[in-house]
Short mmCIF file of C-alpha atoms in Angstrom, two decimals:
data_model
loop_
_atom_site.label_atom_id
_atom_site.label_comp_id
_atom_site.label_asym_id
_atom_site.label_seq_id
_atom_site.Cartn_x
_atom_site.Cartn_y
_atom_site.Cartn_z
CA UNK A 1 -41.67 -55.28 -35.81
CA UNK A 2 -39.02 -56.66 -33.48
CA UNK A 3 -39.23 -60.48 -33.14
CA UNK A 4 -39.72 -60.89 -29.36
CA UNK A 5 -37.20 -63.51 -28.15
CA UNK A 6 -38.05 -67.37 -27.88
CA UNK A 7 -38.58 -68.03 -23.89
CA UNK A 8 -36.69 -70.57 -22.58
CA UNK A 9 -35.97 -72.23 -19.18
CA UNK A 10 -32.80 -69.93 -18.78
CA UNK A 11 -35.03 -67.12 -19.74
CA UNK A 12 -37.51 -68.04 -16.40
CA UNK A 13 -35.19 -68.75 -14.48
CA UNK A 14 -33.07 -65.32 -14.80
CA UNK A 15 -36.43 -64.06 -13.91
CA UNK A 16 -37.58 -65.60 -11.25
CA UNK A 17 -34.22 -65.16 -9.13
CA UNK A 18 -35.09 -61.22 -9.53
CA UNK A 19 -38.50 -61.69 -8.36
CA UNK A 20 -38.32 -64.25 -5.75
CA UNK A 21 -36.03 -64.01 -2.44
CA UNK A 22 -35.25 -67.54 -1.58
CA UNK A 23 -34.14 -67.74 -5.79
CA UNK A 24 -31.53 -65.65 -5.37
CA UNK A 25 -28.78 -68.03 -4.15
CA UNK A 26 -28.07 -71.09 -5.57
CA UNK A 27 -29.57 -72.25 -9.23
CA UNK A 28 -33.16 -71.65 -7.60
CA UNK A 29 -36.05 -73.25 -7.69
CA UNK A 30 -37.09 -75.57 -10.75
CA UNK A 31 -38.94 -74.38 -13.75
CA UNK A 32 -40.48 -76.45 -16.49
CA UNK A 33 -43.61 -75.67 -18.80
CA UNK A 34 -47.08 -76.35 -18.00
CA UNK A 35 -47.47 -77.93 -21.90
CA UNK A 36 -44.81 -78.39 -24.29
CA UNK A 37 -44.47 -76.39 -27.15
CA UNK A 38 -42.19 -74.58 -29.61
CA UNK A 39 -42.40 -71.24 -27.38
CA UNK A 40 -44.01 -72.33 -23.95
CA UNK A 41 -45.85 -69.16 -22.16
CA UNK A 42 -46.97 -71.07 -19.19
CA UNK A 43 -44.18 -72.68 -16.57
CA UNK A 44 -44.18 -73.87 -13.52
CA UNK A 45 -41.90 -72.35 -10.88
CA UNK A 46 -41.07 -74.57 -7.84
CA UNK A 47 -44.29 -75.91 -6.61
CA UNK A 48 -45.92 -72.59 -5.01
CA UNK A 49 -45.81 -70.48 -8.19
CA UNK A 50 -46.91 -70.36 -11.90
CA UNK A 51 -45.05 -67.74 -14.02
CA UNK A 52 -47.01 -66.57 -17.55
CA UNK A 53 -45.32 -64.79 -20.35
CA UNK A 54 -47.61 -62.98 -23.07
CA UNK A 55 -45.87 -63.99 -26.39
CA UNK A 56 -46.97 -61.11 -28.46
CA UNK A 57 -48.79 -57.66 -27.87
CA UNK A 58 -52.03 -58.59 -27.82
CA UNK A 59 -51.55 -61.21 -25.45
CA UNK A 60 -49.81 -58.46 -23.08
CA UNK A 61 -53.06 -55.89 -23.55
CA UNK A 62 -54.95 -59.04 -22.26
CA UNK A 63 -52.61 -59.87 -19.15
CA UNK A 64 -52.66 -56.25 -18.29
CA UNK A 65 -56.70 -56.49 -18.46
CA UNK A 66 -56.72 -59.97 -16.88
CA UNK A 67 -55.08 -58.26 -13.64
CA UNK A 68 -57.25 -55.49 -13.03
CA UNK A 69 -60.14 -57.86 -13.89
CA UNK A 70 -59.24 -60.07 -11.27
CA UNK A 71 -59.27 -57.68 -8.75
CA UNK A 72 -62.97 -56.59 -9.92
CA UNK A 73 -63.85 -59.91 -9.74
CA UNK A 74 -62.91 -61.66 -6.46
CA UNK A 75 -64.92 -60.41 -3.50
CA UNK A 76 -67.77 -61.57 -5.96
CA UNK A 77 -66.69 -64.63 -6.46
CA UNK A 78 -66.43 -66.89 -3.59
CA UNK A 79 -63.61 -69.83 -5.07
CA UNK A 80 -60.03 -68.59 -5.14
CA UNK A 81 -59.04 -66.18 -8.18
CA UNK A 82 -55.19 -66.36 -8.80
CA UNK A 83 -52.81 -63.93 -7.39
CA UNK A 84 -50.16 -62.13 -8.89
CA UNK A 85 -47.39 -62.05 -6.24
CA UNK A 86 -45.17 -59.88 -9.01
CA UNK A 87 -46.00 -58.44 -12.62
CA UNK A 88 -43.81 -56.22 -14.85
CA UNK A 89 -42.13 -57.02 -19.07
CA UNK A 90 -39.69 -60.17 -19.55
CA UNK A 91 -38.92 -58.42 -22.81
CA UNK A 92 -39.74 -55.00 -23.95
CA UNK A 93 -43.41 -54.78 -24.25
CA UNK A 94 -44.35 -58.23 -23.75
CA UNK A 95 -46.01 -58.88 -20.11
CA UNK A 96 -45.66 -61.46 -17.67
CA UNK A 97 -47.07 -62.46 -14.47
CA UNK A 98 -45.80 -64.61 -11.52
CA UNK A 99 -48.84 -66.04 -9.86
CA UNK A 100 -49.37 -68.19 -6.38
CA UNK A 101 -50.55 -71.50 -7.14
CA UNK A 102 -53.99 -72.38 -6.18
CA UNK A 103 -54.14 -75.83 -4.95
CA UNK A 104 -55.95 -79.03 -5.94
CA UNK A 105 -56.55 -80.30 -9.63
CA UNK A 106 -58.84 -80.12 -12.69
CA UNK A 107 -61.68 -80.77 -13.55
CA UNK A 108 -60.28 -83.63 -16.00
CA UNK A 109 -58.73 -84.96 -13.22
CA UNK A 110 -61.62 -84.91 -10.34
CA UNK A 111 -65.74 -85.37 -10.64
CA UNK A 112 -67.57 -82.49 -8.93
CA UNK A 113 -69.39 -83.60 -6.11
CA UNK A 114 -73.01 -82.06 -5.47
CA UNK A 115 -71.60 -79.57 -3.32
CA UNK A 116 -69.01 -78.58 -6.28
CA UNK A 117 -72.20 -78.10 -8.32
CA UNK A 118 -73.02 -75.59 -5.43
CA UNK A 119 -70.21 -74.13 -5.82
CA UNK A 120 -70.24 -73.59 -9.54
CA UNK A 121 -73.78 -72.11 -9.14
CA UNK A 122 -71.97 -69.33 -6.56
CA UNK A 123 -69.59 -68.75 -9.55
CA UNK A 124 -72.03 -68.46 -12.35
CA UNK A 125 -74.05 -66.08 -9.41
CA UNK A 126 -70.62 -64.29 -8.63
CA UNK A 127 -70.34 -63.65 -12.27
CA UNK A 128 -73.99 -62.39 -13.00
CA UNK A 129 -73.47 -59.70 -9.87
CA UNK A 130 -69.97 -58.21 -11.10
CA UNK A 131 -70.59 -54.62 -12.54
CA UNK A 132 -70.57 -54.65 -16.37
CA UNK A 133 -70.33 -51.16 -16.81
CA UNK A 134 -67.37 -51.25 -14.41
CA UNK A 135 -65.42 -54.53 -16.34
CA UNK A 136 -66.33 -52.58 -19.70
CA UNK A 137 -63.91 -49.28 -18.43
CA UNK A 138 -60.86 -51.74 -17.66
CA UNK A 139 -61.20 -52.81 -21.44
CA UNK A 140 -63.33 -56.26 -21.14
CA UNK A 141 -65.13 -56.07 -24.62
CA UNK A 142 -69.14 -56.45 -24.86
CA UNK A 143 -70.22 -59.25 -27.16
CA UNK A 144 -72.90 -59.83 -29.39
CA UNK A 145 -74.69 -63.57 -28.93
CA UNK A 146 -74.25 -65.83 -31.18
CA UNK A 147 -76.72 -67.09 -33.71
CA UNK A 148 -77.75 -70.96 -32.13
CA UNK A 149 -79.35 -71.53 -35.49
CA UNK A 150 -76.28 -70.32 -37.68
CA UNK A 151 -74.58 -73.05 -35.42
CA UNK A 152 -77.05 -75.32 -35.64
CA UNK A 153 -76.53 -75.59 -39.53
CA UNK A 154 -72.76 -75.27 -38.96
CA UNK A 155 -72.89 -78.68 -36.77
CA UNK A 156 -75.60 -80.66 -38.93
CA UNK A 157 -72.47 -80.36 -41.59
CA UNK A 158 -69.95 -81.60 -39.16
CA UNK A 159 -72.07 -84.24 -37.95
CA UNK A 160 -72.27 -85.88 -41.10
CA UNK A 161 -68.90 -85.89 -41.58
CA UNK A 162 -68.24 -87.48 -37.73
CA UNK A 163 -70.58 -90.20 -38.62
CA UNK A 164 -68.52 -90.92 -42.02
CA UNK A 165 -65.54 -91.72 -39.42
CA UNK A 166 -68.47 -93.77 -37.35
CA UNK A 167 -67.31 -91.00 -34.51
CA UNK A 168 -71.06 -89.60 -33.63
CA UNK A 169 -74.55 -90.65 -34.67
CA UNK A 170 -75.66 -87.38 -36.73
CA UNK A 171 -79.51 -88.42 -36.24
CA UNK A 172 -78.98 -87.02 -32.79
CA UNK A 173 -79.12 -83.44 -34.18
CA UNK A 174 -82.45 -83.65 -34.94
CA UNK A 175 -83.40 -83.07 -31.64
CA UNK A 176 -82.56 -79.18 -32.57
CA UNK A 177 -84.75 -78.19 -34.93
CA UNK A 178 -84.94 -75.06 -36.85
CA UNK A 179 -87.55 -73.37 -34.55
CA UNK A 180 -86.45 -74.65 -31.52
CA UNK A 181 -83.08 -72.91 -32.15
CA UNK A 182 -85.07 -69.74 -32.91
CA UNK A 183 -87.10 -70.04 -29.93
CA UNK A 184 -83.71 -70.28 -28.19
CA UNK A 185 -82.31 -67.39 -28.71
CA UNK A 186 -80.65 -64.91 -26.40
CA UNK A 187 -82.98 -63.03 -24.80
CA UNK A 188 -81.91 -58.57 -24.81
CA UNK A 189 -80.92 -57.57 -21.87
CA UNK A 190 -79.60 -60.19 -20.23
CA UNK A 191 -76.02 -59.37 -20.81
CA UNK A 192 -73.51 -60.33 -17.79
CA UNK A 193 -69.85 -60.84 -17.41
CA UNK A 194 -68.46 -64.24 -18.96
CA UNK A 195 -65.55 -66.09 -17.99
CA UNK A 196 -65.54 -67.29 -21.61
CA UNK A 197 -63.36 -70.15 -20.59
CA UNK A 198 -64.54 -72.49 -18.40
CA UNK A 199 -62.39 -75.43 -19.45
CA UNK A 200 -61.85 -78.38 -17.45
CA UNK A 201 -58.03 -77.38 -17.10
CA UNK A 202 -59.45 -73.60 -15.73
CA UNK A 203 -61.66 -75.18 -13.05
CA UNK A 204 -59.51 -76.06 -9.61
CA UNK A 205 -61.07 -79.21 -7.94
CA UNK A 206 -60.39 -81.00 -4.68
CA UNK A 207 -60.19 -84.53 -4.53
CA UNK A 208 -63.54 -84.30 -2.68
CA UNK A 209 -64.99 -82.51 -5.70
CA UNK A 210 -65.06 -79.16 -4.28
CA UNK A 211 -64.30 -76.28 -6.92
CA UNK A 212 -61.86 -73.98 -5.04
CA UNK A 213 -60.63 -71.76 -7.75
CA UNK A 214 -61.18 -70.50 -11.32
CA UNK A 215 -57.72 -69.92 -13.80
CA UNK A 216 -57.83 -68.29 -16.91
CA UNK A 217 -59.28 -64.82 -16.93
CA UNK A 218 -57.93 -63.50 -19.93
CA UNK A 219 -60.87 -64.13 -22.67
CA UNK A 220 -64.03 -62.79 -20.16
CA UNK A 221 -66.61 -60.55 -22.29
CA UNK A 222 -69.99 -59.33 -21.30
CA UNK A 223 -72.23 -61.07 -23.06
CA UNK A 224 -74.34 -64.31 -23.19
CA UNK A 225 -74.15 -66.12 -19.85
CA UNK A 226 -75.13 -69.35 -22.07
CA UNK A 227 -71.58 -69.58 -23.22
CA UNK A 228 -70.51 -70.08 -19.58
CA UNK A 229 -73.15 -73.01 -19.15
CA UNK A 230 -72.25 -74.13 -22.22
CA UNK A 231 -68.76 -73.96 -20.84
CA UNK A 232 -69.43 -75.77 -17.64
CA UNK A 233 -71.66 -78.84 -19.92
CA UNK A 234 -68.18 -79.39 -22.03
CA UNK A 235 -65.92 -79.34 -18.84
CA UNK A 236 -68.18 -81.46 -16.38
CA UNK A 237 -71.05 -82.55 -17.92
CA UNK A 238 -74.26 -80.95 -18.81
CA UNK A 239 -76.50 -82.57 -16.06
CA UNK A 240 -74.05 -81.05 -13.37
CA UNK A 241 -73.82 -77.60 -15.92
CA UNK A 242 -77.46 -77.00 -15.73
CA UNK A 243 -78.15 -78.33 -11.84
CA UNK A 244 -75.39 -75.77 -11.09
CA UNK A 245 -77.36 -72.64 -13.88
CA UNK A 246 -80.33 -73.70 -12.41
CA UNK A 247 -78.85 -73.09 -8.63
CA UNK A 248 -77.60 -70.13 -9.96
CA UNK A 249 -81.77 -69.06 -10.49
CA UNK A 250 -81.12 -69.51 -14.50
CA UNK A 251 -84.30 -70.54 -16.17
CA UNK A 252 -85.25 -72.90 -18.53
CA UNK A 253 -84.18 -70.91 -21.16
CA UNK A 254 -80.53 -69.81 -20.96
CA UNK A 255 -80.19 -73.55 -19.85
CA UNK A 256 -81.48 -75.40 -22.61
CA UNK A 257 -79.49 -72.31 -24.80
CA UNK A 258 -76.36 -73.21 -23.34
CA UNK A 259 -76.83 -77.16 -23.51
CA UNK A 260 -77.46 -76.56 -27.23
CA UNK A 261 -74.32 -74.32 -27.90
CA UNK A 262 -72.43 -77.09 -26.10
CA UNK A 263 -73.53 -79.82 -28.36
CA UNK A 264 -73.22 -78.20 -31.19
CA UNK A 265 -69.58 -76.78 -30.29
CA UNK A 266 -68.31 -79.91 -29.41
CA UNK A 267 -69.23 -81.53 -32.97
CA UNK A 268 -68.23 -78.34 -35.34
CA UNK A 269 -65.09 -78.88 -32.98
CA UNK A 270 -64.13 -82.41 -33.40
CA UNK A 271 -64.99 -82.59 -36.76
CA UNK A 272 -62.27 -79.57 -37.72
CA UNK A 273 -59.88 -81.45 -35.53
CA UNK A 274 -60.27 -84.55 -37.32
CA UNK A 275 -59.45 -82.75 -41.01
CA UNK A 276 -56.23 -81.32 -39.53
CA UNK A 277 -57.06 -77.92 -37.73
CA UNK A 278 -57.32 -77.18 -34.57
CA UNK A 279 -54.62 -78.08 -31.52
CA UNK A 280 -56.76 -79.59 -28.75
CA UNK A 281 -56.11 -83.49 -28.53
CA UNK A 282 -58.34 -85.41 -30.35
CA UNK A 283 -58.98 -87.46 -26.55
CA UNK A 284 -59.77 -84.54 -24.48
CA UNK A 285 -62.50 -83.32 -27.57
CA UNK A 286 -64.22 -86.70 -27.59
CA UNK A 287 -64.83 -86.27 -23.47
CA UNK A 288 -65.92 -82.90 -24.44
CA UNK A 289 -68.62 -84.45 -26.54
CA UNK A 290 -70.00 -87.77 -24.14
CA UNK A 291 -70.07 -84.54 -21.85
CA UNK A 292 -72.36 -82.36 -24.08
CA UNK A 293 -74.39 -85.19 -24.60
CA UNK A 294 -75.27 -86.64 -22.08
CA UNK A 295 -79.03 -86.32 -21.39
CA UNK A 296 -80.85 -84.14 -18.84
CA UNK A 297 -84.03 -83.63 -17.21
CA UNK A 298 -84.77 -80.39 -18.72
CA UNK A 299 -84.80 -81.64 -22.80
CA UNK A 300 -88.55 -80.68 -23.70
CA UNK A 301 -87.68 -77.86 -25.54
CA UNK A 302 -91.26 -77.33 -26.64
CA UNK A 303 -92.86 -76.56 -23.51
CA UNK A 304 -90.97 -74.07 -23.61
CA UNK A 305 -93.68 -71.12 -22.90
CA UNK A 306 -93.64 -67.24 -23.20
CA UNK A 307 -93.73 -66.75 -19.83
CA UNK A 308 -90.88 -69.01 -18.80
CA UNK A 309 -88.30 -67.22 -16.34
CA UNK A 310 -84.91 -66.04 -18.30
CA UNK A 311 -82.71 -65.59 -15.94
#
């Protein structure tokens, strides 16, 4: 297999004077990447503009997906969905796509307000009413849940080793016990599309903590729609995640499911970044897990009944 070129700045910027009028005279408008790295696949062009690069194959299949997907998605979703004012290869077989910037910042850099909990409830509703049968024919993969109990024992481990480096107070884990992760579990049927990304960085926010767009539509699957409230608790905290599932007309349920998966993400997560793996900064995972844990109104996981709403 060919080794696809290293991009560079010279690289974007051949690029973007072939794709954008006012860039053809002159040098053009200024690139630079989103996040340093050895092989940056993110830059910013100018200050309308973001231009992505897929670095390898599989990335392209995704970018390929993540455009049609879009499409699917945004008369269901009422924030702003990026744009992709040109798309085409910046190497042979390797994708890119020149999107218009939406406006504001991130969730790490702006609270959501009560009516940006509104709004993140119209997302997760936006989500839940997007055909899955139609995402599944433009490639978006159907996944299994994942085991809260197999996690559960996965983050008790972790946890001891985070208290060892007097980083989190294991004892806290015992709130999930063995049954209560059972009685937990995804309910069948339930199955809806997923952003599967819902990072602070992928959440546009106003400075009046509005959320006006969504990024990052590259990883969505249909599957568990506990992984996006789980999603939501690590990016803005789970009291504003489940106000904004619960808006949504999630029950008790997928709430407390995603909460859980949160928590115990955010340990197994900080615990593998303190041994060495892992390339999130060790800051932006200890916000992740004062997010997860702070407390919420809806912790009594054993009244819990059969005939509690799901969805």
């Amino acid at each position: 297999m060919t080794q696809a070129p290293t991009p560079t700045a010279d690289t974007v910027r051949r690029l973007v004077r072939s794709l954008l009028k006012d860039a053809s005279a002159g040098a053009g408008p200024d690139v630079r990447p989103v996040a340093e790295s050895a092989e940056p696949a993110t830059w910013w062009v100018g200050t309308r503009h973001v231009l992505r690069l897929a670095p390898d194959r599989e990335a392209a299949l995704r970018q390929r997906r993540e455009l049609r997907l879009r499409d699917l998605v945004r008369p269901h979703v009422p924030a702003a969905v990026p744009t992709s004012v040109a798309h085409g290869e910046w190497t042979p077989g390797l994708t890119y796509t020149l999107d218009a910037l939406v406006p504001g910042g991130s969730a790490r850099e702006h609270d959501v307000s009560a009516v940006g909990e509104a709004d993140l409830a119209a997302l997760l509703t936006g989500l839940r009413e997007v055909p899955a049968r139609q995402a599944e024919t433009l490639g978006v993969p159907r996944t299994s849940p994942r085991s809260l109990e197999a996690l559960r024992r996965a983050a008790e481990r972790s946890a001891q080793r985070l208290a060892a480096a007097d980083e989190f107070d294991a004892g806290r884990l015992h709130q999930l016990t063995q049954a209560a992760a059972v009685q937990l579990a995804a309910q069948p049927g339930t199955a809806v599309l997923v952003h599967h990304g819902l990072t602070g960085g992928h959440l546009v926010v106003s400075a009046d903590g509005r959320v006006r767009g969504v990024l990052g539509w590259a990883e969505v699957i249909v599957g568990d729609p506990a992984e996006d409230i789980a999603g939501l608790a690590l990016a803005v905290g789970s009291p504003a995640a489940v106000r904004a599932a619960t808006l949504a007309g999630y029950g008790a349920r997928p709430c407390l499911r995603g909460l859980w998966l949160a928590r115990c993400d955010a340990v197994v997560r900080l615990a593998e970044r303190l041994e060495g793996r892992g390339a999130t900064p060790l800051p932006e995972l200890r916000v992740q897990l004062r997010h997860a844990w702070e407390a919420i109104l809806l912790e009594r996981v054993t009244e819990l009944r059969e005939g509690d709403e799901e969805e």
